[in-house]
CSV table of C-alpha atoms in Angstrom, one decimal:
chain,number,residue,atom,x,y,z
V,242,UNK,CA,0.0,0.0,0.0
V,243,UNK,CA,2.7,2.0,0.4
V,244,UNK,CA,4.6,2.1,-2.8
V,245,UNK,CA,1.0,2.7,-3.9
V,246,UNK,CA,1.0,5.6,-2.3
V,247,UNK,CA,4.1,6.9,-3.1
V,248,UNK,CA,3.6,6.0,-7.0
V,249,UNK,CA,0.2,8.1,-6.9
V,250,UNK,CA,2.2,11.1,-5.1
V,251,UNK,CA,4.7,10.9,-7.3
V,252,UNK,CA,1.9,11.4,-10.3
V,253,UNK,CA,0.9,14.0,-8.8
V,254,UNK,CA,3.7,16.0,-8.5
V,255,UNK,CA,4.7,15.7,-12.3
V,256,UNK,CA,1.3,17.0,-12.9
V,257,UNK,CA,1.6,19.9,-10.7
V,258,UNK,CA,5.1,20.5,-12.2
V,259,UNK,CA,3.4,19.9,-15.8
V,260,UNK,CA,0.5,22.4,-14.8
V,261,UNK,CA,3.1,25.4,-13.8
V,262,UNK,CA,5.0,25.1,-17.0
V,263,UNK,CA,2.0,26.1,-18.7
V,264,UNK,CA,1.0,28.9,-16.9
V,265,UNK,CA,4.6,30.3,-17.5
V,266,UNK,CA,4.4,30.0,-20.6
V,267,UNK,CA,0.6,31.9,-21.1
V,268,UNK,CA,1.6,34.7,-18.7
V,269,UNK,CA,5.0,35.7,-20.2
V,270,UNK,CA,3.8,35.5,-23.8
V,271,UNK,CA,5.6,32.9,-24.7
V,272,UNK,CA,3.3,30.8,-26.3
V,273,UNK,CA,3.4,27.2,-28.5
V,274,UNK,CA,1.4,24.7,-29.3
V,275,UNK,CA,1.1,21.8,-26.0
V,276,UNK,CA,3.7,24.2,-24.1
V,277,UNK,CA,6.3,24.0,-26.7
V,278,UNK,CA,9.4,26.4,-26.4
V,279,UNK,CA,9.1,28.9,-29.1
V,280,UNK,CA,12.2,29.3,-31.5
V,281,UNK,CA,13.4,32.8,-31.8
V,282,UNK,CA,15.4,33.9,-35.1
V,283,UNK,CA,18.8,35.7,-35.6
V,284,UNK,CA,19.9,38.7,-37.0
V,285,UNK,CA,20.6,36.6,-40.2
V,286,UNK,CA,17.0,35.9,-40.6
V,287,UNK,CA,15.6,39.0,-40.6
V,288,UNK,CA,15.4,39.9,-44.3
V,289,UNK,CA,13.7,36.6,-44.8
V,290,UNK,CA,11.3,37.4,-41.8
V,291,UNK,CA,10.5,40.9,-43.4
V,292,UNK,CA,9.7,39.4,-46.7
V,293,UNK,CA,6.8,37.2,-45.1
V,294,UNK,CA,5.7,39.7,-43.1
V,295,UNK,CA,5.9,42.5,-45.9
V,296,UNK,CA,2.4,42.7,-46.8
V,297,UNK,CA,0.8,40.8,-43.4
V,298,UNK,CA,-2.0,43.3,-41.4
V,299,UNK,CA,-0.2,44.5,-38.4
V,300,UNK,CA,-1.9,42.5,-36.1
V,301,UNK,CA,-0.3,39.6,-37.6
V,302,UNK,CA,2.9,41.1,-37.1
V,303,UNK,CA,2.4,42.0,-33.7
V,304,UNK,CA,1.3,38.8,-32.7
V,305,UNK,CA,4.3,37.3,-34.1
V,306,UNK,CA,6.4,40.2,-32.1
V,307,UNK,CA,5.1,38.4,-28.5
V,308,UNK,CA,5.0,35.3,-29.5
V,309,UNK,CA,8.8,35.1,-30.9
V,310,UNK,CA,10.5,36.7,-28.2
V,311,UNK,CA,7.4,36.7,-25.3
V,312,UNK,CA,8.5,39.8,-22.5
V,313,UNK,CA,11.6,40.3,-23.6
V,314,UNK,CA,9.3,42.5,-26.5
V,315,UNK,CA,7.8,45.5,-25.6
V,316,UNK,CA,5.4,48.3,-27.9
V,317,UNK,CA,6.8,51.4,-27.8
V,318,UNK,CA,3.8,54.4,-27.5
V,319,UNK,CA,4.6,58.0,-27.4
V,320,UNK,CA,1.2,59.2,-27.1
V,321,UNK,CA,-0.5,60.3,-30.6
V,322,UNK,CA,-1.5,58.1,-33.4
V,323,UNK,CA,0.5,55.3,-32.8
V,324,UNK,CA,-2.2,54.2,-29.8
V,325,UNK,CA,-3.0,51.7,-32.5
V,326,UNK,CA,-0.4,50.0,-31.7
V,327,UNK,CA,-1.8,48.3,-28.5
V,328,UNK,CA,-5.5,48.2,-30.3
V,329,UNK,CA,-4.4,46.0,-32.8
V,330,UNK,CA,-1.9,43.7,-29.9
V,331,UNK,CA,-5.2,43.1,-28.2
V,332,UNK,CA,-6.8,41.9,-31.6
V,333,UNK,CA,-3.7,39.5,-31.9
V,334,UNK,CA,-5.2,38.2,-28.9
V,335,UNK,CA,-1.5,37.4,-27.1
V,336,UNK,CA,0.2,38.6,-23.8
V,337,UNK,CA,1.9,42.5,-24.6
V,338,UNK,CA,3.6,44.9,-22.7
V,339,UNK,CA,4.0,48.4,-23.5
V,340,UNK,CA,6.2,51.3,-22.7
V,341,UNK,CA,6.2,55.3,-22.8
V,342,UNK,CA,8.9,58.3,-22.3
V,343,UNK,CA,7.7,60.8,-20.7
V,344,UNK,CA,10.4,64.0,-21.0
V,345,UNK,CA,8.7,66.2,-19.0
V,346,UNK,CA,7.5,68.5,-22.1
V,347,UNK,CA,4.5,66.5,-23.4
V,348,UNK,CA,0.9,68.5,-23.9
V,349,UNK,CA,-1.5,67.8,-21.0
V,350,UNK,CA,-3.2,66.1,-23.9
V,351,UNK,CA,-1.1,63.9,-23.9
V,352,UNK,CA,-0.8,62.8,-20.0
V,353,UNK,CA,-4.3,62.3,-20.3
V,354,UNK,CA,-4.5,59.4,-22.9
V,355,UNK,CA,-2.0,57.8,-21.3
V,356,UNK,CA,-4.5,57.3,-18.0
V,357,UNK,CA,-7.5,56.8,-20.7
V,358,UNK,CA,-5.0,53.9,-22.5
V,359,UNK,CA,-4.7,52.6,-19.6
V,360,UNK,CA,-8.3,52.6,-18.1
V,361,UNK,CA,-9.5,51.3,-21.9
V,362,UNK,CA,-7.3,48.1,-22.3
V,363,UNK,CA,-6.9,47.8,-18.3
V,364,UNK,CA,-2.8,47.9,-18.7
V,365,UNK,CA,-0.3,49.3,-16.8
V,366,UNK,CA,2.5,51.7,-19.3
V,367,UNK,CA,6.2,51.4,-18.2
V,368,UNK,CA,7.0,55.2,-18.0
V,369,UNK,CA,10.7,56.1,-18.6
V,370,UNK,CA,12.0,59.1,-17.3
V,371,UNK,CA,15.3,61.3,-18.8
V,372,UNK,CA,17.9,61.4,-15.9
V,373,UNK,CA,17.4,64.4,-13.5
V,374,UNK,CA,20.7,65.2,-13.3
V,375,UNK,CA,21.3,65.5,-17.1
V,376,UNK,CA,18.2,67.5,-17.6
V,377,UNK,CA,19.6,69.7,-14.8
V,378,UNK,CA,22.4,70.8,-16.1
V,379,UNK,CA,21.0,71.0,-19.9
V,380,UNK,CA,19.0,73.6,-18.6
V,381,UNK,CA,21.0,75.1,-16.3
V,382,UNK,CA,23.3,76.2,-18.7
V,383,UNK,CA,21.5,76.8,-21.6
V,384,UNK,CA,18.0,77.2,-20.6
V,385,UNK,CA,14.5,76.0,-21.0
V,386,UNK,CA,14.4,76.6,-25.3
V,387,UNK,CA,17.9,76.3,-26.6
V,388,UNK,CA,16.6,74.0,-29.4
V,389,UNK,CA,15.3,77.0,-30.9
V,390,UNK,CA,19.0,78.4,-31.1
V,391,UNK,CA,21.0,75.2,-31.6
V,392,UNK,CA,18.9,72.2,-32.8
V,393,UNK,CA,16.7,69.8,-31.1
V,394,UNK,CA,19.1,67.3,-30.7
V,395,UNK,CA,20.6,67.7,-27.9
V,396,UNK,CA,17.6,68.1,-25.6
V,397,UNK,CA,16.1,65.3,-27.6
V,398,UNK,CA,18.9,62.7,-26.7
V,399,UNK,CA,18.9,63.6,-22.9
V,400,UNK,CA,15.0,63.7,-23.2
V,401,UNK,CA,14.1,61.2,-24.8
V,402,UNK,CA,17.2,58.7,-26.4
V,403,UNK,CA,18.7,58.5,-22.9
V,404,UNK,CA,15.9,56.6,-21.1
V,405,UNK,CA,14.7,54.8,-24.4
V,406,UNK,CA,18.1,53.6,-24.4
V,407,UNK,CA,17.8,52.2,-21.0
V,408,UNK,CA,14.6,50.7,-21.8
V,409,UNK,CA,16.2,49.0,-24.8
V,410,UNK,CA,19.0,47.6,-23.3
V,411,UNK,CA,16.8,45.4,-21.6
V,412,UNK,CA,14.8,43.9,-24.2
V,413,UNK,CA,15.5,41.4,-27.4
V,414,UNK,CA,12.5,43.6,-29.7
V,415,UNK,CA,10.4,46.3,-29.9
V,416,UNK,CA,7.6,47.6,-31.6
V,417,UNK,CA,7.5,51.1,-32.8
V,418,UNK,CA,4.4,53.2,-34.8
V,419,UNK,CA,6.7,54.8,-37.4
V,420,UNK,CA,5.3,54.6,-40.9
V,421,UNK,CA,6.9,55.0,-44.4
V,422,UNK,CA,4.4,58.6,-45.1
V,423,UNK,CA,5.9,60.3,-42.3
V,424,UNK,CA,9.2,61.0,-43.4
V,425,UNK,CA,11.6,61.6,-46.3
V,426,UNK,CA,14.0,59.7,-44.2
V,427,UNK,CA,11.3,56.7,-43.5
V,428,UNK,CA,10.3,55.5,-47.0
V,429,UNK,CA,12.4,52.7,-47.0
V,430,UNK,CA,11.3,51.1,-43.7
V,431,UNK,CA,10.7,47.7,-43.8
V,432,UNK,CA,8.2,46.1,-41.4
V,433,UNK,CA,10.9,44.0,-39.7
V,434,UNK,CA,14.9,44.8,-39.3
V,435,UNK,CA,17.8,45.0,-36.7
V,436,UNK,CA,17.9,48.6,-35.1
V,437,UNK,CA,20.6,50.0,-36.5
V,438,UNK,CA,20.9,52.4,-33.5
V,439,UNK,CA,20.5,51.0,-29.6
V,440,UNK,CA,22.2,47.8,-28.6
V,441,UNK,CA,19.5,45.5,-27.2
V,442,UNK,CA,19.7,42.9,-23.8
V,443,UNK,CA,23.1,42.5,-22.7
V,444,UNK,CA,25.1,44.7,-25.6
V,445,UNK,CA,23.2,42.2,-28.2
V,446,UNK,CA,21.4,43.3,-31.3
V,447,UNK,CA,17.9,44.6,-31.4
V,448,UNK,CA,15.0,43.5,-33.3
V,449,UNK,CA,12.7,46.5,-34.6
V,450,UNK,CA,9.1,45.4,-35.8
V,451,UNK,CA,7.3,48.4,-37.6
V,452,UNK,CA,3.8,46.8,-38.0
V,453,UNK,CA,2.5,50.8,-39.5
V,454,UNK,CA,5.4,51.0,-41.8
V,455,UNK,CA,2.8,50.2,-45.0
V,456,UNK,CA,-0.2,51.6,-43.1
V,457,UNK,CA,-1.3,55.6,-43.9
V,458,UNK,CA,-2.4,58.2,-41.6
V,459,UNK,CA,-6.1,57.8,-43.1
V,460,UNK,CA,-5.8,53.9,-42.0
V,461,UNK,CA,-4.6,54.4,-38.6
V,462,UNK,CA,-7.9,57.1,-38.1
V,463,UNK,CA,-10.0,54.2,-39.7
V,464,UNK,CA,-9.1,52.0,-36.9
V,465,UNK,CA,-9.4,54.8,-34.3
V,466,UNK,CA,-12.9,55.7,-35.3
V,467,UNK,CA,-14.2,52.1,-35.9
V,468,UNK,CA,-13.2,50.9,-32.6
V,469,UNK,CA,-13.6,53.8,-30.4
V,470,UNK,CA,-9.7,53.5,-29.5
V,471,UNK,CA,-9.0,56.7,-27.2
V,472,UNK,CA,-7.2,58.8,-28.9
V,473,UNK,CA,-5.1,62.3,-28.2
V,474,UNK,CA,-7.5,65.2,-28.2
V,475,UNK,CA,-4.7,67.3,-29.4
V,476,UNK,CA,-5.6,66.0,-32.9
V,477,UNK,CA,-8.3,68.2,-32.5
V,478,UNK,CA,-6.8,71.1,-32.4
V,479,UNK,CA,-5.4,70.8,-35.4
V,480,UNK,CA,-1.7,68.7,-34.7
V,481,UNK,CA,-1.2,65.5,-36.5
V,482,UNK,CA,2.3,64.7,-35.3
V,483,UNK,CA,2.6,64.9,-31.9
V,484,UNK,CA,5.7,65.4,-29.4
V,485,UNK,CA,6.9,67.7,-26.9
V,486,UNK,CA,4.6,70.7,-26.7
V,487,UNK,CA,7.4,73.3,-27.6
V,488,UNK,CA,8.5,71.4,-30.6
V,489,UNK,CA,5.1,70.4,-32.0
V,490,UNK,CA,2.1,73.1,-33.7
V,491,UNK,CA,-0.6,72.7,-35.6
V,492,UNK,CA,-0.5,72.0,-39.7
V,493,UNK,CA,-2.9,72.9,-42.1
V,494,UNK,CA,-4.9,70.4,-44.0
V,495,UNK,CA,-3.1,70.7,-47.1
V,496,UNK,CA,0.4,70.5,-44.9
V,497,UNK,CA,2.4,67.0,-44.5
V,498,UNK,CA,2.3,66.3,-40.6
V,499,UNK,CA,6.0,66.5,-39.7
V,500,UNK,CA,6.1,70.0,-40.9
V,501,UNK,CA,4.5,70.7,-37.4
V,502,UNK,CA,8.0,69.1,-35.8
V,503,UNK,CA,10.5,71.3,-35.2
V,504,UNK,CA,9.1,73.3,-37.9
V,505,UNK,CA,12.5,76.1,-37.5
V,506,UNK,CA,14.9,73.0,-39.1
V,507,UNK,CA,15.4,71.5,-42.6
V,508,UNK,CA,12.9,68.8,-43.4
V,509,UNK,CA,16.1,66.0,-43.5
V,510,UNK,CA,16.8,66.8,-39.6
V,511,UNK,CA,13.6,65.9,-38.6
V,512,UNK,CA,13.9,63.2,-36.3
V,513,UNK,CA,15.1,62.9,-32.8
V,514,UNK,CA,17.2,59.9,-32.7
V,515,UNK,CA,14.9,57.4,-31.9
V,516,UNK,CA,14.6,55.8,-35.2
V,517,UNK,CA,17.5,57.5,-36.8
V,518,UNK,CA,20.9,56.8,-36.9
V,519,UNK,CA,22.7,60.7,-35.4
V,520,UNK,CA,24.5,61.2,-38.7
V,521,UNK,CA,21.0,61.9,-40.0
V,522,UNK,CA,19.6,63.7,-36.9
V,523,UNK,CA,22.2,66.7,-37.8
């Protein structure tokens, strides 16, 4: 009776052990058919992954985002259009997290989505914060609007490359909103590719998935209006692309949106380092 007992024990321990696995495996995204470990691909692969993604809906790309590389993945959301981004990872119906920098210069506008994105989907946004004492002494020495006399870049990159850097360093892949209509210096963006600027967990490379990089501004406010997805009311005013509120105004209909980014600079210059390499930043 008792190496009956000890046999049925036994059983039921491997269950239990069988059981947890699981539930791993369904909380932290990682996801595979009866529990099955979930291949990751190299740099190498990439191209290849791009070219079967290239014209996939960007749910599908999203989903296969989390279910590649699981929490070590993360959506980045700045806080304007690119809100979609976490409507269309609850359509792909898989474990997401998401992540926000907030450089102390966003429209109230903006604050405010944030809480209504995170009442609406019932998430939690990792906030990353610029380092006090760098914004300090930035200011200190040059004031609260030097980008007006010198370029954006330098408040951008203790504003906002700084703590997405840290937030990168951490993770295998993220997901960014950037689309190929945005920019002259986007229209080659392919849905998939190594980030050719931040390193990524432990000095390794980065995979970039850029599941709007085919989508256009009038798709994106499709989505918005047909789902109710909250949205920044900023739009309303007439802004289309949205940053820091001393860097950002309103464009006319007729306008292409990043004219109302750092409108005082070249069209070439107009990005702040996050999806640029700095030899294009200027």
């Amino acid at each position: 009776v008792a190496r009956q007992d000890r046999s049925a024990l036994t059983k039921m321990i491997k269950a239990l052990r069988n059981c947890r696995h699981g539930a791993r495996g369904i909380i932290h995204g990682s996801v595979g058919a009866h529990n099955a470990a979930v291949r990751t691909f190299g740099t190498n692969e990439v191209p290849a992954v791009a070219a079967e993604l290239e014209n996939a809906d960007p749910a599908t790309i999203i989903k296969k985002a989390f279910t590649t590389f699981g929490k070590d993945c993360a959506i980045s959301f700045s806080g304007a259009e690119d809100v979609v981004l976490v409507e269309y990872a609850k359509q792909a119906g898989v474990p997401f997290r998401v992540f926000s920098l907030d450089t102390g210069r966003l429209h109230p506008e903006t604050y405010q989505l944030f809480q209504d994105v995170e009442n609406h989907y019932q998430i939690k946004i990792e906030y990353m914060f610029p380092d006090t004492a760098e914004v300090e002494a930035l200011v200190r020495q040059k004031g609260m609007f030097s980008f007006y006399e010198d370029g954006h870049k330098e408040c951008c990159t203790v504003r906002k490359v700084g703590p997405l850097k840290r937030q990168l360093s951490t993770l295998k892949a993220w997901i960014t909103g950037v689309r190929k209509d945005q920019s002259v210096t986007r229209v080659d963006l392919p849905v998939v590719q190594v980030d050719g600027v931040f390193p990524g967990q432990n000095g390794g490379s980065l995979i970039k998935f850029n599941p709007l990089a085919n989508q256009s501004s009038a798709d994106v406010w499709n989505l918005i209006q047909e789902k109710g997805v909250p949205y920044n009311k900023v739009h309303e005013k007439g802004f289309i692309s949205i940053g820091c509120e001393p860097c950002t105004k309103a464009v006319l209909p007729t306008q292409h949106e990043r004219l109302g980014r750092w409108w005082w600079e070249d069209s070439t210059k107009k990005e702040c380092g996050l999806h640029a390499k700095a030899d294009k930043i200027g």
